[in-house]
PDB file of C-alpha atoms in Angstrom:
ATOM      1  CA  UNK A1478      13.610 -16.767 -51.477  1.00 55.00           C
ATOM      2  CA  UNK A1479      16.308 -19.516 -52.251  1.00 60.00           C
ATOM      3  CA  UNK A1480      16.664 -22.716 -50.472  1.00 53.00           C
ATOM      4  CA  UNK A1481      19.481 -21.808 -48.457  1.00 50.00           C
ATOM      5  CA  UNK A1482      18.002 -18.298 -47.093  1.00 45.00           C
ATOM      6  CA  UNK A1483      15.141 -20.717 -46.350  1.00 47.00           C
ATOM      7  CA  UNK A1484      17.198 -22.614 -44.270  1.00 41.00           C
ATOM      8  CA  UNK A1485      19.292 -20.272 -42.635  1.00 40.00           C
ATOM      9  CA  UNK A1486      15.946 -18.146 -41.889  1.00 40.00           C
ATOM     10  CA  UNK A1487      14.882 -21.850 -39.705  1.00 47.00           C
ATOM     11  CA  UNK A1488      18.005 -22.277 -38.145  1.00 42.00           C
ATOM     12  CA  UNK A1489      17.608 -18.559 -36.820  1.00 43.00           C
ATOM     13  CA  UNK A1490      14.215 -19.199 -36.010  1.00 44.00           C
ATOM     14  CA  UNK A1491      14.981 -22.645 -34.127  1.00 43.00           C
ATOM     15  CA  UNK A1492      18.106 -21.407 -32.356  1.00 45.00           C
ATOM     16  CA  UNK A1493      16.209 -18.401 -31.004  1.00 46.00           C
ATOM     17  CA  UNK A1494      13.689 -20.547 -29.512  1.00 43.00           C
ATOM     18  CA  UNK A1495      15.959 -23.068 -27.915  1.00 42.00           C
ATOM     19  CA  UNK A1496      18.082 -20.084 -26.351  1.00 42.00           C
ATOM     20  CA  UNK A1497      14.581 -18.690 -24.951  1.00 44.00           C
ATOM     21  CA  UNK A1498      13.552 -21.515 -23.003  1.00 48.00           C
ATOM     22  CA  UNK A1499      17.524 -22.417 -22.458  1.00 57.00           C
ATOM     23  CA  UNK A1500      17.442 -19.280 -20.292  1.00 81.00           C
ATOM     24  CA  UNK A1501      14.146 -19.765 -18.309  1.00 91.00           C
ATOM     25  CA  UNK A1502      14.063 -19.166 -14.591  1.00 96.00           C
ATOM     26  CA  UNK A1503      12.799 -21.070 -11.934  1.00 97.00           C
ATOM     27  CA  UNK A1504      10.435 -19.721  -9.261  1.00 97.00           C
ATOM     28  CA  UNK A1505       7.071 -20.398  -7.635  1.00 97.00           C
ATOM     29  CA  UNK A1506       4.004 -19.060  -8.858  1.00 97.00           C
ATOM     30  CA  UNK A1507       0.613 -17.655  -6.747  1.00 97.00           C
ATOM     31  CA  UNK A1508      -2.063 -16.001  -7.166  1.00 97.00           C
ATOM     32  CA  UNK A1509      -4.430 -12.911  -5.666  1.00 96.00           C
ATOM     33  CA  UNK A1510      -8.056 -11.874  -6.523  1.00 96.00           C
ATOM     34  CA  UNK A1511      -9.484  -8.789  -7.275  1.00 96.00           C
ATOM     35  CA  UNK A1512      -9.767  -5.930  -6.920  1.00 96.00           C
ATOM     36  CA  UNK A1513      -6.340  -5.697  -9.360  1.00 97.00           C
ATOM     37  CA  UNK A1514      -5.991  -1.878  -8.859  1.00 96.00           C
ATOM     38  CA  UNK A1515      -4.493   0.667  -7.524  1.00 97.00           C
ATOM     39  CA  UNK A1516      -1.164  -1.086  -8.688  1.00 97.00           C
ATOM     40  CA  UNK A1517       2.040  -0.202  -7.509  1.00 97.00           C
ATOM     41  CA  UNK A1518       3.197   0.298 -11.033  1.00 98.00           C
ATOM     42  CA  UNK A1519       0.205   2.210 -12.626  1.00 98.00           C
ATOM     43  CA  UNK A1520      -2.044   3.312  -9.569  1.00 98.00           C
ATOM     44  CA  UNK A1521      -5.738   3.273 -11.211  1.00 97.00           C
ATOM     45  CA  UNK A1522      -5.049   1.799 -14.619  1.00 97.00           C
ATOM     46  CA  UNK A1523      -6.954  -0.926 -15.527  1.00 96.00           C
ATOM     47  CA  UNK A1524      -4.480  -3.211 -17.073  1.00 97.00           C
ATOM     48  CA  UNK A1525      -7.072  -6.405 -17.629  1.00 98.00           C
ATOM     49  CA  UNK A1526      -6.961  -9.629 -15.721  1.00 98.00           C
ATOM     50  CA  UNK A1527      -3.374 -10.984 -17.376  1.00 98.00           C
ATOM     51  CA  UNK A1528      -1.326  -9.110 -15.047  1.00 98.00           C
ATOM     52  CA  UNK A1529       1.083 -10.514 -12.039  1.00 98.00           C
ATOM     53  CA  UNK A1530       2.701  -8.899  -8.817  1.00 98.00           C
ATOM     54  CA  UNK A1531       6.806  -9.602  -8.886  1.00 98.00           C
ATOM     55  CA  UNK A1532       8.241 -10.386  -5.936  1.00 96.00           C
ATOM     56  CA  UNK A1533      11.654  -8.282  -4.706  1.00 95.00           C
ATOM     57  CA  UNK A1534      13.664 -11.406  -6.426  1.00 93.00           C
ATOM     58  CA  UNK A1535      12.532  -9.962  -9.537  1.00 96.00           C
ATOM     59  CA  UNK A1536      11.063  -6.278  -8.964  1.00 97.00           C
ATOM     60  CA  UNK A1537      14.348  -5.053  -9.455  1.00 96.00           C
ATOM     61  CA  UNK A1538      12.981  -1.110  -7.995  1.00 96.00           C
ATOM     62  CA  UNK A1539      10.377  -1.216  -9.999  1.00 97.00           C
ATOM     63  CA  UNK A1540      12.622  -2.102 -12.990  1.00 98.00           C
ATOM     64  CA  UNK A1541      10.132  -5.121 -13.958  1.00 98.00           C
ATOM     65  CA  UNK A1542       6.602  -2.407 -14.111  1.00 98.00           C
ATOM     66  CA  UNK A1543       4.714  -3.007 -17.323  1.00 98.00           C
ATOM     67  CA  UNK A1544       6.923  -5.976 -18.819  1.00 98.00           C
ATOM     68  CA  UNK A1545       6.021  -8.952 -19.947  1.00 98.00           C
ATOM     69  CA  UNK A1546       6.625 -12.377 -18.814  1.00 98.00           C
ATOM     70  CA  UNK A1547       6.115 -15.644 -20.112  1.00 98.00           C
ATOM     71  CA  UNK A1548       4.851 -18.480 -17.099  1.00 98.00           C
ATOM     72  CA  UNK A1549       4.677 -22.239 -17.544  1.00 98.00           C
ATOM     73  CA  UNK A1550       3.449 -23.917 -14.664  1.00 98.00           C
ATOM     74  CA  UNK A1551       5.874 -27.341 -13.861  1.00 98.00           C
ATOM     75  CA  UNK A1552       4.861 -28.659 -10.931  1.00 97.00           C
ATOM     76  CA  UNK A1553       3.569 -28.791  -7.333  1.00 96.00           C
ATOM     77  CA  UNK A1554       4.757 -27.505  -4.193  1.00 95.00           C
ATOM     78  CA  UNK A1555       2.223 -29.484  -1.979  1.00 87.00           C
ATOM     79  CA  UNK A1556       0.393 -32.677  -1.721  1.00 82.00           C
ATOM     80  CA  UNK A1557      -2.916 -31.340  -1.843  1.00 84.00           C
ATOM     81  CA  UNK A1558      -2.558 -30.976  -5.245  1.00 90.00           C
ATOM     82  CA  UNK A1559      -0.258 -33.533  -7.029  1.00 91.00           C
ATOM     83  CA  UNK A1560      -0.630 -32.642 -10.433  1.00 96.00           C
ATOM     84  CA  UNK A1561      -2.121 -28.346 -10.461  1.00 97.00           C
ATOM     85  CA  UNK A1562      -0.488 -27.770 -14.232  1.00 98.00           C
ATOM     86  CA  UNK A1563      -2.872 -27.261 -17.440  1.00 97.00           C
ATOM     87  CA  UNK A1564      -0.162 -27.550 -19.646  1.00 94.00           C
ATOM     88  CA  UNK A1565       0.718 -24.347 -21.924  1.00 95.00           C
ATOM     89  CA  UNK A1566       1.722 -20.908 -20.852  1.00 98.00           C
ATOM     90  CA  UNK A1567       0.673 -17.491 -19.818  1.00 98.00           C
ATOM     91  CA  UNK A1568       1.494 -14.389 -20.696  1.00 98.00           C
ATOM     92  CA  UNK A1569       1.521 -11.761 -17.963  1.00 98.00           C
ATOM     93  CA  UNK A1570       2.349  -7.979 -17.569  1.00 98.00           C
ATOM     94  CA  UNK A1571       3.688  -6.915 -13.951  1.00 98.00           C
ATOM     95  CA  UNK A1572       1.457  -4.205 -12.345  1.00 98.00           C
ATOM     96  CA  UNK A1573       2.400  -4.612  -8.667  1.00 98.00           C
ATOM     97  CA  UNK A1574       4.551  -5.326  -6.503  1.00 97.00           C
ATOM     98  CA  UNK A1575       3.576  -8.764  -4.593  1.00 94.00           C
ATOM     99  CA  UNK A1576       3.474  -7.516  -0.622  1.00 88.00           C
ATOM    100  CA  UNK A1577       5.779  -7.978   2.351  1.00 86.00           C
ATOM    101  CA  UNK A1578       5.435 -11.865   3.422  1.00 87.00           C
ATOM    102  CA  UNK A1579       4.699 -12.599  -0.229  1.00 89.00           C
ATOM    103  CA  UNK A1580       5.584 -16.654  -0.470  1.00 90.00           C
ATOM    104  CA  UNK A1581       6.312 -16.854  -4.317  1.00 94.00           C
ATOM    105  CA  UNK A1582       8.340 -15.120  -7.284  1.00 95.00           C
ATOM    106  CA  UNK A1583       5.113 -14.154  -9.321  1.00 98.00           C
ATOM    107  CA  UNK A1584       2.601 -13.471  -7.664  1.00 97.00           C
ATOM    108  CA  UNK A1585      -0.520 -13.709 -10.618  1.00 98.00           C
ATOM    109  CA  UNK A1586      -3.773 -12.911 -11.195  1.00 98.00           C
ATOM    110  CA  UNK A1587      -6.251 -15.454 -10.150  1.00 98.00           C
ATOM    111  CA  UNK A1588      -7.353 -15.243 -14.368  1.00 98.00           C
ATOM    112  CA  UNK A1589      -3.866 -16.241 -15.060  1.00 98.00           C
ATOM    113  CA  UNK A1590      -2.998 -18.738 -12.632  1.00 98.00           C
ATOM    114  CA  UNK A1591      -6.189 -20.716 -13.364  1.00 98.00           C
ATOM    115  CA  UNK A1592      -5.377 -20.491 -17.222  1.00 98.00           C
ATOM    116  CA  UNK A1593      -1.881 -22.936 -16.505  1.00 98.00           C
ATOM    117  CA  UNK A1594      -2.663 -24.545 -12.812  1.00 98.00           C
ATOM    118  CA  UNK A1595      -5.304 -25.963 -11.067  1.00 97.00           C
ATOM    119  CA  UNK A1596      -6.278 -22.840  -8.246  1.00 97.00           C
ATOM    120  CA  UNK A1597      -6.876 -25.407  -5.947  1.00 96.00           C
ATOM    121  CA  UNK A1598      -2.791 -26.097  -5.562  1.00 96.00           C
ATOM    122  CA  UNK A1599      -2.720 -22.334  -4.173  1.00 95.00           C
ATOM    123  CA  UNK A1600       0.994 -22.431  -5.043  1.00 96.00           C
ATOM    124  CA  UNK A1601       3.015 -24.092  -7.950  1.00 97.00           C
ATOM    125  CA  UNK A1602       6.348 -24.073  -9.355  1.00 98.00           C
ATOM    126  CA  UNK A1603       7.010 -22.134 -12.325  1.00 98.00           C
ATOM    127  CA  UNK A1604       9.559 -21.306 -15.304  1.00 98.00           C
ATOM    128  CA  UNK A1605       9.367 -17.966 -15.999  1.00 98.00           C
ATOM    129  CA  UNK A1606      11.178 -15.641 -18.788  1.00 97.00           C
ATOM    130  CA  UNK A1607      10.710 -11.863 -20.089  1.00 97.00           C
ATOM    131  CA  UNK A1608       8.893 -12.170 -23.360  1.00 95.00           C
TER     132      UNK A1608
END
């Protein structure tokens, strides 16, 4: 491979990154405990512990079942908690659809939200995209 493919190939690569997280949505982020299933997406299936409930701003008729989401945890919605986020992301699969009342746009496993926030905070705010 030449030096300019070389280059072009890490422009591509860099520009598709930038436009990823260019195009991330804001939200608020919960969680819920098990038991994860039935699922309003795949009834029975066990579908692990990396899975999330989308709220109707997102669930889109059911649009959103079995994709994939990307969740970065940015801040806090209360005092309790000043500082929930772990830094990093998760990656989550939507199973359900997060119940009438629900007070967030992803509503994700308790495995999931400990893995980026502090599960003390109860509720953070989020940047979310479809991976």
């Amino acid at each position: 491979m030449g030096v300019g493919t070389k280059v072009l190939v890490i422009t591509t690569m860099s520009i598709c990154l930038i436009s990823s997280a260019a195009y991330a949505s804001e939200g608020t982020a919960t969680f819920y405990t098990p038991p994860y299933v039935p699922s309003a997406c795949n009834g029975y299936q066990n579908d692990g512990v990396m899975i999330a409930a989308a709220s109707y701003a997102i669930w889109n008729n059911g649009a959103v079942c079995n994709k994939s989401f990307r969740v970065k945890c940015t801040g806090a919605t209360n005092q309790g908690t000043p500082h929930p986020c772990r830094g990093g992301s998760v990656l989550v699969k939507i199973v359900d659809l997060c119940p009438a009342g629900c007070q967030a746009t992803i509503d994700l496993s308790q495995e999931a939200f400990s893995e980026i926030a502090n599960p003390d905070a109860g509720k953070i705010k989020i940047e979310f995209n479809q991976a």
